[in-house]
Short mmCIF file of C-alpha atoms and ligand atoms in Angstrom, two decimals:
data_model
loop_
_atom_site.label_atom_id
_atom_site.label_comp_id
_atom_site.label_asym_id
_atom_site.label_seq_id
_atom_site.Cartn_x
_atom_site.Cartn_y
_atom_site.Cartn_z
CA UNK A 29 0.84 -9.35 26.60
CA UNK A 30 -1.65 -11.82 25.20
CA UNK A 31 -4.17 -11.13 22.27
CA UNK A 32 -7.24 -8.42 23.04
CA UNK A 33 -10.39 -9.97 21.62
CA UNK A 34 -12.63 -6.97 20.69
CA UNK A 35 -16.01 -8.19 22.02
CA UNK A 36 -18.63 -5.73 20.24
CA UNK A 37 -16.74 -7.06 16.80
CA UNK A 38 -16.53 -10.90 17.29
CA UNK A 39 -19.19 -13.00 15.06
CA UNK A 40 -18.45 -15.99 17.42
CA UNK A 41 -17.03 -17.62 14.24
CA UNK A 42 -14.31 -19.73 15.66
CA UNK A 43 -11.96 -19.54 12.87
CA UNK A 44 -9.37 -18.11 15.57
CA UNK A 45 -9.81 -21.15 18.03
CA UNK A 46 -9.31 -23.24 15.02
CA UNK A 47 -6.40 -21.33 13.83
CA UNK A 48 -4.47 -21.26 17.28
CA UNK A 49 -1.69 -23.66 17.14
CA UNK A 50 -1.18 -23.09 20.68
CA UNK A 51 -5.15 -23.83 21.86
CA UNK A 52 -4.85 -20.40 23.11
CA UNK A 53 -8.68 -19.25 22.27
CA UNK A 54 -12.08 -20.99 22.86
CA UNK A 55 -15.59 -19.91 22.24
CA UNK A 56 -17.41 -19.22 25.48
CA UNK A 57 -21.04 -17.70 25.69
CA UNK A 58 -20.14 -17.33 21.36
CA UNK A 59 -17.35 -14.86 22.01
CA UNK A 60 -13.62 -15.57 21.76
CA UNK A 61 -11.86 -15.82 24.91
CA UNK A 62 -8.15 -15.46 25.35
CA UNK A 63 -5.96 -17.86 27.77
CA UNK A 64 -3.01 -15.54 28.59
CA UNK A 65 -1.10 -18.65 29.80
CA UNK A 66 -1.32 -19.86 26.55
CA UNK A 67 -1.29 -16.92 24.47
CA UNK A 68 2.41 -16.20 22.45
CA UNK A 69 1.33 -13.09 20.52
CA UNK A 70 1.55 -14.87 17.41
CA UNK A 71 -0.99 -13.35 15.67
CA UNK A 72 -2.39 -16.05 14.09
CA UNK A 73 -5.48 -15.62 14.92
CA UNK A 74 -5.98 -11.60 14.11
CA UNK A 75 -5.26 -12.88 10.44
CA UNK A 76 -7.92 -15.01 10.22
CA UNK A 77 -10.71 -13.05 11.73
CA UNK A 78 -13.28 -12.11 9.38
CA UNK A 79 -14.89 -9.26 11.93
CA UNK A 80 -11.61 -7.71 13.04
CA UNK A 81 -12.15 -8.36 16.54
CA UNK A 82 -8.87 -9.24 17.51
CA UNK A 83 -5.65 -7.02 18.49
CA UNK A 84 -2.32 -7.17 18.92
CA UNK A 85 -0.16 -4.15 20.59
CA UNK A 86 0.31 -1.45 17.52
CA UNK A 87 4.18 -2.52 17.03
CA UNK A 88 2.68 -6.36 16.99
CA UNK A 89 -0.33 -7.17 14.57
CA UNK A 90 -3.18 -4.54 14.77
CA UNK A 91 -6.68 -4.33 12.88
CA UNK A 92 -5.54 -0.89 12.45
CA UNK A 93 -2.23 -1.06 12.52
CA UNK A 94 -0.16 -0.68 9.39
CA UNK A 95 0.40 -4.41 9.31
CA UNK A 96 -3.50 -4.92 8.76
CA UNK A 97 -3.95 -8.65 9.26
CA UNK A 98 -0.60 -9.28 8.99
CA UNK A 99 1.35 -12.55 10.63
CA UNK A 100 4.43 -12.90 7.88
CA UNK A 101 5.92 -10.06 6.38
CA UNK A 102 8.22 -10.84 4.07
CA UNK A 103 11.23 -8.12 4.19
CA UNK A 104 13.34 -7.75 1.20
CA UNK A 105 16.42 -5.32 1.37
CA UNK A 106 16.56 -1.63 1.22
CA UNK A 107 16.76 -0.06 -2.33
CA UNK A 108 17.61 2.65 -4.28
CA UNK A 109 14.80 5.19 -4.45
CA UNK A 110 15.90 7.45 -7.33
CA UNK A 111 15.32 4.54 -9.33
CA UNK A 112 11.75 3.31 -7.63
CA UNK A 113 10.36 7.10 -7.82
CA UNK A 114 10.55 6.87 -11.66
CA UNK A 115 7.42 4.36 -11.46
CA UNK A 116 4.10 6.17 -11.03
CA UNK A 117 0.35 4.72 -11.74
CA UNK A 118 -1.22 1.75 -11.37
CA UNK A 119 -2.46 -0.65 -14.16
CA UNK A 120 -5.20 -3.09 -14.83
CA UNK A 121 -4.52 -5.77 -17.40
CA UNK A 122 -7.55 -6.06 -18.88
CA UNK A 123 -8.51 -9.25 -19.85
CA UNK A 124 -10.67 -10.64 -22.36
CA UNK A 125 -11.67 -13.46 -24.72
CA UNK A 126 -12.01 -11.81 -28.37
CA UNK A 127 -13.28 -8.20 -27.23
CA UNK A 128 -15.88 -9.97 -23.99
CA UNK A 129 -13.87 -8.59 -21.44
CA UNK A 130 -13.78 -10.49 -18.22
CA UNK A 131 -15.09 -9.37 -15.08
CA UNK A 132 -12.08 -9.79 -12.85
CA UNK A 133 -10.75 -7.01 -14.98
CA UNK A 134 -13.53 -4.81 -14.10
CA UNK A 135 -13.10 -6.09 -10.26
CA UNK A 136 -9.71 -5.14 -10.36
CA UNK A 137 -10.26 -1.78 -11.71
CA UNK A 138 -12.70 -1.31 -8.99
CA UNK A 139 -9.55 -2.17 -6.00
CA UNK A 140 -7.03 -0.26 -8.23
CA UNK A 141 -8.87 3.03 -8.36
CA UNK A 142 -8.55 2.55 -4.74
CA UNK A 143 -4.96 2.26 -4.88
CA UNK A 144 -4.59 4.95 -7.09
CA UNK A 145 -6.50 7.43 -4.90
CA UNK A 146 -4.65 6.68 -2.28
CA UNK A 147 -1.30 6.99 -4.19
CA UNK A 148 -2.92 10.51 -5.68
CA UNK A 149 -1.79 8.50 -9.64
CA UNK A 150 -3.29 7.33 -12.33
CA UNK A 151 -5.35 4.07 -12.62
CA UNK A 152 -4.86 2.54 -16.31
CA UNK A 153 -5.86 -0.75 -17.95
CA UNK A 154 -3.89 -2.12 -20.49
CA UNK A 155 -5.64 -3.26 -23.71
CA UNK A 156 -4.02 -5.98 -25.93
CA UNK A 157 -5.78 -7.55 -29.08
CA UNK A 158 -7.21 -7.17 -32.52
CA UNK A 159 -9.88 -4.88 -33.43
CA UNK A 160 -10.58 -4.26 -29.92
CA UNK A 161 -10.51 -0.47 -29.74
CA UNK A 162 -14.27 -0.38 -29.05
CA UNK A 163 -13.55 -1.77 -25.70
CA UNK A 164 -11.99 0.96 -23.97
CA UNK A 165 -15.48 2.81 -23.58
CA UNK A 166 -16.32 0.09 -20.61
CA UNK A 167 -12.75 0.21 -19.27
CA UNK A 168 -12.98 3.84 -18.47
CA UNK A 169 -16.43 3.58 -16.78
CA UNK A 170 -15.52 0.97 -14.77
CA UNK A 171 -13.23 3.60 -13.44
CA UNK A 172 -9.80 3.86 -15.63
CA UNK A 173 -8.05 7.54 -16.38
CA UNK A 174 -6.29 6.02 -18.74
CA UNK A 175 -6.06 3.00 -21.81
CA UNK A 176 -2.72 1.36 -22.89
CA UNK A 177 -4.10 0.33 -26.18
CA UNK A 178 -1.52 -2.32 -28.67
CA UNK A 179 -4.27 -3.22 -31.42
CA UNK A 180 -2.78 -5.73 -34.10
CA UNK A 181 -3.87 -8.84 -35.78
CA UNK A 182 -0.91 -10.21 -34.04
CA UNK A 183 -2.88 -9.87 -31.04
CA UNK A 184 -6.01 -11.75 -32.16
CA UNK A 185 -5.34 -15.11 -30.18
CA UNK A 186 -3.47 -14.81 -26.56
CA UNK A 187 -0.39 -16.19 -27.06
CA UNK A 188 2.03 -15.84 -24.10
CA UNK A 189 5.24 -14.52 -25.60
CA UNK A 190 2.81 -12.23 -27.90
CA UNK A 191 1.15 -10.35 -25.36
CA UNK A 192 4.52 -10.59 -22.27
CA UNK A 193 6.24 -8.69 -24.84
CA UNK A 194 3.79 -6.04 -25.28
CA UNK A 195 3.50 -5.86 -21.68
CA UNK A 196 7.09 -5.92 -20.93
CA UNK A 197 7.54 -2.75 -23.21
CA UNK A 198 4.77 -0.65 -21.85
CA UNK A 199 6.24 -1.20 -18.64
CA UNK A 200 9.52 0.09 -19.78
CA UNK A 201 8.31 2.71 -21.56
CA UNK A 202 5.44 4.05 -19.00
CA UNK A 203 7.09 2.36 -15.66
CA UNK A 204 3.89 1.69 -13.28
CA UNK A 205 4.63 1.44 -9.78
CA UNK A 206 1.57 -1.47 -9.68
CA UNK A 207 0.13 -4.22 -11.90
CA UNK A 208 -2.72 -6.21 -11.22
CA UNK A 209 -4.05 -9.33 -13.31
CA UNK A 210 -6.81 -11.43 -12.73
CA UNK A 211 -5.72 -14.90 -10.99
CA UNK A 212 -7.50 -16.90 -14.43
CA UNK A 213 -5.84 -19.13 -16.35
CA UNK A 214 -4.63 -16.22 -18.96
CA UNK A 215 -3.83 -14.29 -15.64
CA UNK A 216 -1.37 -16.58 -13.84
CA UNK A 217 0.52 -17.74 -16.82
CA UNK A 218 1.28 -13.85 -18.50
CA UNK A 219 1.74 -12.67 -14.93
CA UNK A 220 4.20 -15.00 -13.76
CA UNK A 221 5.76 -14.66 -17.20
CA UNK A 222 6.06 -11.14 -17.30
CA UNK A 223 7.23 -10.72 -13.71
CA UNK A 224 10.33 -13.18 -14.37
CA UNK A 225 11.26 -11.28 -17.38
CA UNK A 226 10.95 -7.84 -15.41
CA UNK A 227 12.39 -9.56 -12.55
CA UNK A 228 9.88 -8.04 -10.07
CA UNK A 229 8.41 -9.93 -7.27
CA UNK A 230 4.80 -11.20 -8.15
CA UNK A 231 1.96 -11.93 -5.69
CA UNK A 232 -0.16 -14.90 -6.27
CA UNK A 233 -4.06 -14.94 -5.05
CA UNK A 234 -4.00 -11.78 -2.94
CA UNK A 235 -6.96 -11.40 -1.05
CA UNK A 236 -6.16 -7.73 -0.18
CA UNK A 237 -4.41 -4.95 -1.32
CA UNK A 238 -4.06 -1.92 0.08
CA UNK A 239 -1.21 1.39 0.55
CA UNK A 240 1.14 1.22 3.48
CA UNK A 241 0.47 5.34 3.39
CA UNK A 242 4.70 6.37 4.46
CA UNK A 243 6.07 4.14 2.25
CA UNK A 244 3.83 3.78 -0.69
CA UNK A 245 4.07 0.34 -0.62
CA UNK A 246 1.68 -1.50 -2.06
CA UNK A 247 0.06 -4.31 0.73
CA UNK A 248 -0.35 -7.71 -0.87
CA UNK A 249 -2.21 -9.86 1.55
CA UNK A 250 -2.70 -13.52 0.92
CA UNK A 251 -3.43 -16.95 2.44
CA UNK A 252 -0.12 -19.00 3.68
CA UNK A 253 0.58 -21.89 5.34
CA UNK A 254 -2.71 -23.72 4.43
CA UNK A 255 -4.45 -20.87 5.21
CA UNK A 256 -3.77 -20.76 8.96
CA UNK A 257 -2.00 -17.54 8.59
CA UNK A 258 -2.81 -14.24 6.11
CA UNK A 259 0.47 -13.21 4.59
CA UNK A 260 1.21 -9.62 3.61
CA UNK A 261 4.12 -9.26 1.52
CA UNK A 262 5.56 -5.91 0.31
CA UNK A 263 7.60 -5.86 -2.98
CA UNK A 264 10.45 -3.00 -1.79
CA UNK A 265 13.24 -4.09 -4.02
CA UNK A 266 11.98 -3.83 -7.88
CA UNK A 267 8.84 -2.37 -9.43
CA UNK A 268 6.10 -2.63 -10.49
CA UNK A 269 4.68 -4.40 -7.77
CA UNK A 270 2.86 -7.52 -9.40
CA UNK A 271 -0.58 -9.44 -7.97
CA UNK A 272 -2.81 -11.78 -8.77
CA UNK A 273 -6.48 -11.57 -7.41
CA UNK A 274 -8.98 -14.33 -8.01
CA UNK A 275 -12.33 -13.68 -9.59
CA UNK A 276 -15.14 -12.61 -7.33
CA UNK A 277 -12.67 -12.09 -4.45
CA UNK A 278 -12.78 -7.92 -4.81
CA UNK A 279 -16.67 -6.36 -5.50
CA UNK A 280 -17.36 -5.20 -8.59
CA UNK A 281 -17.52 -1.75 -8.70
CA UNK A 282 -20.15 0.57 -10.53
CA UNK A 283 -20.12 1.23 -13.71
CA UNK A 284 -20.47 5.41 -14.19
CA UNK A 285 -21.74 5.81 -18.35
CA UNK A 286 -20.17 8.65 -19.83
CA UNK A 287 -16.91 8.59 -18.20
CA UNK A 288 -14.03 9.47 -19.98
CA UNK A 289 -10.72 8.87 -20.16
CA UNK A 290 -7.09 9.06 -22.93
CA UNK A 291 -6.11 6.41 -24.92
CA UNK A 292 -2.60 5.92 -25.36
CA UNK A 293 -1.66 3.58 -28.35
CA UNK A 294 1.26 1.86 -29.06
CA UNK A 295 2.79 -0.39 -31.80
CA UNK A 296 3.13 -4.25 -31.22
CA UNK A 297 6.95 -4.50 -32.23
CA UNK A 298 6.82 -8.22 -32.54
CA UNK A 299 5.65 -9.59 -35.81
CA UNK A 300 3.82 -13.16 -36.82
CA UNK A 301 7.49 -14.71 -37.69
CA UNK A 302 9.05 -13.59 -34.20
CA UNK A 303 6.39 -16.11 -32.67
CA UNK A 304 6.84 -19.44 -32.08
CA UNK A 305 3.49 -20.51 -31.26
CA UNK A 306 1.04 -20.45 -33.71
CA UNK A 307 -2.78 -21.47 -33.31
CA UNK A 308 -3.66 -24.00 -35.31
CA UNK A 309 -7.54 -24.70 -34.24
CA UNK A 310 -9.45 -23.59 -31.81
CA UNK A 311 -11.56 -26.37 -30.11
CA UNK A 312 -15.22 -25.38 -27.57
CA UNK A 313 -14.75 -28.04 -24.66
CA UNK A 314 -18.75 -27.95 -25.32
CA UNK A 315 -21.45 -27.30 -22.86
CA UNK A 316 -19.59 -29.37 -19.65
CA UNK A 317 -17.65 -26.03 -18.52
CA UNK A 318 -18.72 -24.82 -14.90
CA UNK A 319 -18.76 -21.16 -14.23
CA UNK A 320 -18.94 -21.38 -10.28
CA UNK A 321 -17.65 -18.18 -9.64
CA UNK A 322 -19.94 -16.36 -12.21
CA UNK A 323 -23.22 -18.11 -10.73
CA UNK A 324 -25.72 -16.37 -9.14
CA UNK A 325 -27.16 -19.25 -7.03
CA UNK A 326 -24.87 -21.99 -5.48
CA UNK A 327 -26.09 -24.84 -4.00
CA UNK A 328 -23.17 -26.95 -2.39
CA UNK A 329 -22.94 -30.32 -0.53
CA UNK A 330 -19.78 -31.80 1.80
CA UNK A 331 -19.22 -34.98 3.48
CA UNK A 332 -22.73 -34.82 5.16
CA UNK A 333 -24.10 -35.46 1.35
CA UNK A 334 -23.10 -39.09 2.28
CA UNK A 335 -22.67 -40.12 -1.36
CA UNK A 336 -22.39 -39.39 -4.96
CA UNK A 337 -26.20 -40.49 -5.56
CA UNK A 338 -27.03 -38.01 -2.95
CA UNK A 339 -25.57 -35.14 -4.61
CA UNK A 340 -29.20 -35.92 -6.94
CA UNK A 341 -30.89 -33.94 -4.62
CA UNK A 342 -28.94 -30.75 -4.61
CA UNK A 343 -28.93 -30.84 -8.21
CA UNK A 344 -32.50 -30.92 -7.98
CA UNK A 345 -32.84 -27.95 -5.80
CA UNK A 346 -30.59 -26.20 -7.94
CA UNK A 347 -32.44 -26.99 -11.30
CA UNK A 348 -35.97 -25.01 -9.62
CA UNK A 349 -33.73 -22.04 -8.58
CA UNK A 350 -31.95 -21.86 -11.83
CA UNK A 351 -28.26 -22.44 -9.97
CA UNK A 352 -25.24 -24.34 -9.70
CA UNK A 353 -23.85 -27.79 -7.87
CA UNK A 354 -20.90 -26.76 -5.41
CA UNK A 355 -19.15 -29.09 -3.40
CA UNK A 356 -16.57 -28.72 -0.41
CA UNK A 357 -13.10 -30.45 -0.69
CA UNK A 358 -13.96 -33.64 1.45
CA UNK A 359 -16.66 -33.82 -1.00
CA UNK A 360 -14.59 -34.07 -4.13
CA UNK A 361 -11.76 -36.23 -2.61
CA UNK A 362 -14.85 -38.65 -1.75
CA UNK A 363 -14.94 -38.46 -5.78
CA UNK A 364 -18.82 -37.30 -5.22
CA UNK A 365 -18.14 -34.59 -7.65
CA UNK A 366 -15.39 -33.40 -9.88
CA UNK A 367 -12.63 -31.12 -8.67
CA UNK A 368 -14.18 -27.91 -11.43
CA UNK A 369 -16.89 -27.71 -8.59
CA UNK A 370 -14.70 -27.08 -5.46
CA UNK A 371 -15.18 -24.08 -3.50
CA UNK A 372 -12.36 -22.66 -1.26
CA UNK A 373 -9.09 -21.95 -0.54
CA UNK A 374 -7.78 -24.20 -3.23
CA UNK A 375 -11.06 -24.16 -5.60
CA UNK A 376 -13.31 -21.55 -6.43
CA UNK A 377 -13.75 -17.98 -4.57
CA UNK A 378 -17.17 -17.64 -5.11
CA UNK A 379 -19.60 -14.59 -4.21
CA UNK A 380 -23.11 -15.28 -5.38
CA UNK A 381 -26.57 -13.90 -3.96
CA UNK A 382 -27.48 -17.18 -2.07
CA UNK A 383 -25.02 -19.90 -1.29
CA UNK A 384 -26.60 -22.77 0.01
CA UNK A 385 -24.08 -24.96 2.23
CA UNK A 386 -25.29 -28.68 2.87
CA UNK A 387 -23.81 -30.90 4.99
CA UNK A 388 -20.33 -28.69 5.41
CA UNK A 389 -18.87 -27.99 8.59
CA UNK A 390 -17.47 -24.71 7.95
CA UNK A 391 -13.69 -25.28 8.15
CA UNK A 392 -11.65 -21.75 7.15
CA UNK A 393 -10.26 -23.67 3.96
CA UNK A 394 -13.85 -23.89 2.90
CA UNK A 395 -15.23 -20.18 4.45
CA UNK A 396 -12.43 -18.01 2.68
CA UNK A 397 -13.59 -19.02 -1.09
CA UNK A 398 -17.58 -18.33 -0.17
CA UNK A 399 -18.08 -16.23 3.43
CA UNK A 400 -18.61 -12.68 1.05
CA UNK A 401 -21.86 -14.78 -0.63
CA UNK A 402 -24.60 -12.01 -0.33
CA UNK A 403 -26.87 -14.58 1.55
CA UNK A 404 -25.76 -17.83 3.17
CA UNK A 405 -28.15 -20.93 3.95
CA UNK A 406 -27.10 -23.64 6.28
CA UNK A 407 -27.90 -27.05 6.60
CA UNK A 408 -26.29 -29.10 9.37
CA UNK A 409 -27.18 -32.14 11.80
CA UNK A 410 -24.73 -30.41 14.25
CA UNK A 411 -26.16 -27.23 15.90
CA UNK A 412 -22.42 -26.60 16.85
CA UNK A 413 -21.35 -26.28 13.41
CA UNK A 414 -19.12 -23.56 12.47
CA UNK A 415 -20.94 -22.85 8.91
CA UNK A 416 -23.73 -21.35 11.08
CA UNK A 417 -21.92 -18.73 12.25
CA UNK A 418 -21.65 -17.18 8.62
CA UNK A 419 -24.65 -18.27 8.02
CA UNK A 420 -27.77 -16.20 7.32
CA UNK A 421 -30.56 -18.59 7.89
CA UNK A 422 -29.53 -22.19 9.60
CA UNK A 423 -31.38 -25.09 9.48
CA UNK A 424 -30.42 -27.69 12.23
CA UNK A 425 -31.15 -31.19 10.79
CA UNK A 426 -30.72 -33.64 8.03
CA UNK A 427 -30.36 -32.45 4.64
CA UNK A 428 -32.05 -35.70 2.88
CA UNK A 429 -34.95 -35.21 4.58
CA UNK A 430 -35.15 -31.18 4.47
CA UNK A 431 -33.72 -30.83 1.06
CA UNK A 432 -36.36 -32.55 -1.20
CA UNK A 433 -39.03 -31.02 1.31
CA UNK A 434 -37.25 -27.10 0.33
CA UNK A 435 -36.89 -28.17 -3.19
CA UNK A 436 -40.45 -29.51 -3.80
CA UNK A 437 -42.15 -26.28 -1.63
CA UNK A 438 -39.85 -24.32 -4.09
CA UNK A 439 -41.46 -25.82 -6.79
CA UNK A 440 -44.66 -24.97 -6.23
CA UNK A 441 -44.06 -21.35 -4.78
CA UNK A 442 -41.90 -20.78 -8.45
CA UNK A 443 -44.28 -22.51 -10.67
P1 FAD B 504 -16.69 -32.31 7.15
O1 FAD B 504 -15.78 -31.37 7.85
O2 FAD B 504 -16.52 -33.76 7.39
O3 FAD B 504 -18.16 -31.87 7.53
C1 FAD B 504 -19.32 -32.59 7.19
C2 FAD B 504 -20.49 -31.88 7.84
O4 FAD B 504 -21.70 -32.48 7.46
C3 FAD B 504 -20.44 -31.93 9.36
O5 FAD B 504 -20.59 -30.63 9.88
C4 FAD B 504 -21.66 -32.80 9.74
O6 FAD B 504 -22.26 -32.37 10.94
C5 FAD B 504 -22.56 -32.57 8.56
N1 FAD B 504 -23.50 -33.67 8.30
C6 FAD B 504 -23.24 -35.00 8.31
N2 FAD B 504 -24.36 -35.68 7.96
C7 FAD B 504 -25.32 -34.77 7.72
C8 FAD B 504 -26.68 -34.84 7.32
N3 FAD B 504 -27.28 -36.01 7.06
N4 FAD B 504 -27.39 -33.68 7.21
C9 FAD B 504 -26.82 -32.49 7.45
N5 FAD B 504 -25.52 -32.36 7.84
C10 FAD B 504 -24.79 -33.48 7.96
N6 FAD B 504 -11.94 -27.47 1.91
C11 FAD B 504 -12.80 -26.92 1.02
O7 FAD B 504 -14.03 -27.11 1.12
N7 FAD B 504 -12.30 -26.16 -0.02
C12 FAD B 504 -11.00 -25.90 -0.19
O8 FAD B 504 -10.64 -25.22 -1.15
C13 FAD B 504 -10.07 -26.46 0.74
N8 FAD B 504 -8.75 -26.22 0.63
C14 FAD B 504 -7.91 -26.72 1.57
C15 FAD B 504 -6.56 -26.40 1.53
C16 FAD B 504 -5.71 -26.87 2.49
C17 FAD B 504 -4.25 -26.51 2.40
C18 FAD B 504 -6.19 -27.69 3.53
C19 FAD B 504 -5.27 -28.19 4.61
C20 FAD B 504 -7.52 -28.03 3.59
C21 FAD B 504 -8.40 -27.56 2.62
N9 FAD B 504 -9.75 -27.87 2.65
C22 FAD B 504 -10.60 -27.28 1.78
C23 FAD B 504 -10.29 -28.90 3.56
C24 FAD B 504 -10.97 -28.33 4.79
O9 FAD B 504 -10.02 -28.13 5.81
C25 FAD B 504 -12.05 -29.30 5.30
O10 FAD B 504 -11.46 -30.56 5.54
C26 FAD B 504 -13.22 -29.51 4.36
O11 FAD B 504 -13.73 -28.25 3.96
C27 FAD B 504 -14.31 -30.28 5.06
O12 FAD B 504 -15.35 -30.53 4.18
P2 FAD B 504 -16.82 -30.80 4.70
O13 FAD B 504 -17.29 -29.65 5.49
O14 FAD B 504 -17.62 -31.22 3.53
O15 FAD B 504 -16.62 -32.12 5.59
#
């Protein structure tokens, strides 16, 4: 039985023609078309499609199948459930830079309250730092029951073995069945640090997460094989399950003032001596730091830029609309822009209110980090470009002639 291509969903995207490795699909009349010949059941393809308008048969890969968008499930042998059904709740760890508490953590309690619902448990953040106590006001009305609160001037700075032991004893103490951390820098190192010294498995990048409802199983879907193929891995063996989301990838949820919620504190056990790293200075890199996936305006070039001078133009438009320079992969192995400005699969998930895309084909390595953009403007010499198919508003031509003609009407309509 070949794939089912659910015509009232497809976008005409093409990302499942280009992610066939048997040349199985094609576009015809902008809907995906299935050669049975060809077809293996795979499933490929129903991991890749934004819309959901591919099926497999329900014991295969289903949009609404258990196995939601799932190609590679990683099994892991069966385990001893007395011992799992002593973890309950699901945590946030909230991070934060001195008390300014990044939004990923507020993302992430938006996606775990989810999780929690589902499971009918607890959604808690856990709070590590100095004087921070003030903070758990925002935590709970971004949606938390409950705070995990270790306040000590130990905790001032984030130092890894500092905070993975604080970690590592709440979860012994409290045992969670989930843990989510931001995919940041502070993220991935404490996560991956933490999960070895729980020995629990540990999710990188998920892209969704959701509850396999019989087993309470917590669905960590991701990007493999260069992202050809969406993972979703299940953690059956140890708890708590451990992931990683990147900022901007989950919405950010509303904030509800007033709500309430119980702080639980606990002592830090570890004192200054116990550490071995100690923070000597603390140097600003200065004002060259790019926030790409806090901007509310993107405007970003690929090959069709043509060159690094070129890139003048988009910097231009993004000056009058108050934005940032993004760039596409090809672009930054050309060298036309540094590697802090990539957006994708292995750069920046980005979801601002416009995304300008100029001179970018649209390649699925390119669409997963930006497709969620609130509005998407194309710019492309080739009408058959996939980037118009997520596009909003396309514009079939060349950018160095259109450009400095949107940028100077801009201009004058802002002015
Ligand atoms: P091209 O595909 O070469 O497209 C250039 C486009 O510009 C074409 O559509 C062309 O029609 C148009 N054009 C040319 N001249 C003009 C003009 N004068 N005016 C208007 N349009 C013009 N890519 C990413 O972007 N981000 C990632 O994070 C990323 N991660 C990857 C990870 C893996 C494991 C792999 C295998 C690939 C990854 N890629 C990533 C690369 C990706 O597959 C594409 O190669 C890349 O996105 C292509 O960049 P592009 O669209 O700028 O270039």
């Amino acid at each position: 039985m070949a794939v089912e291509v659910i015509k009232s969903n497809c976008i005409g995207c093409g990302a499942c023609v280009q992610a066939c490795p048997f040349d199985a699909l094609d576009l015809v009349d902008g809907i995906a078309v299935v050669d049975p010949e060809k077809c293996t059941d795979c499933g490929v393809c129903v991991g890749v499609c934004p819309a959901r308008a591919l099926h497999l048969e329900e014991s295969k890969c289903s949009p609404n199948s258990k196995e939601q968008s799932c190609n590679v499930k990683i099994k892991e042998k069966q385990v001893d459930n007395s011992e799992i059904s002593k973890y309950k709740g699901v945590w946030v760890y909230i991070e934060h830079s001195y008390g300014d508490i990044a939004d990923v953590s507020y993302e992430l309690l938006g996606i775990g309250r989810k999780l929690a619902d589902d499971l009918g448990v607890k959604l808690a953040g856990i709070l590590l730092g100095s004087d921070v106590k003030d903070k758990t006001k925002d935590i709970f009305e971004y949606g938390a029951d409950q705070v995990y609160l270790v306040d000590d001037p130990v905790l001032k700075d984030y130092r890894t073995e500092a905070y993975s032991h604080c970690v590592e004893s709440l979860v012994d103490k409290y045992k969670p069945e989930i843990m989510l951390m931001g995919a940041t820098t502070q993220g991935r190192d404490l996560a991956g640090y933490v999960a070895t010294k729980l020995q629990t498995g540990l999710t990188a990048d998920c892209t969704e997460l959701a509850i396999e409802q019989e087993s309470r199983l917590l669905l960590q879907t991701r990007p493999a094989f260069g992202g050809n193929v969406m993972a979703t891995i299940v953690c059956k063996e140890s708890r708590p399950q451990m992931s990683t989301v990147r900022p901007r990838v989950m919405p950010m949820p509303e904030k509800r003032p007033g709500n309430k919620g119980e702080v639980i504190e606990e002592k830090n056990t570890l004192q200054e001596d116990d550490i071995a790293t100690k923070i000597l200075e603390i140097v600003s890199e200065g004002g060259g730091l790019v926030y790409l996936d806090r901007a509310d305006i993107i405007v970003s070039g690929g090959k069709g830029v043509g060159s690094k001078e070129n890139f003048k133009i988009l910097q231009d438009l993004a000056d009058v609309l108050g934005g940032t320079v993004g760039a596409s992969r090809a672009a930054v192995e050309a060298g036309w822009m540094e590697q802090s400005r990539q957006v994708g699969q292995t750069g920046t998930t980005v979801r601002p209110k416009i995304y300008f895309a100029l001179g970018i084909s649209g390649a699925i390595q390119h669409l997963v980090g930006m497709q969620t953009s609130d509005v998407i403007v194309a710019i492309n010499n080739d009408p058959d470009a996939t980037i118009f198919n997520v596009a909003n508003y396309g514009i079939v031509g060349d950018l160095k002639k259109i450009v400095p003609e949107l940028t100077k009407e801009l201009k004058k309509r802002l002015q």
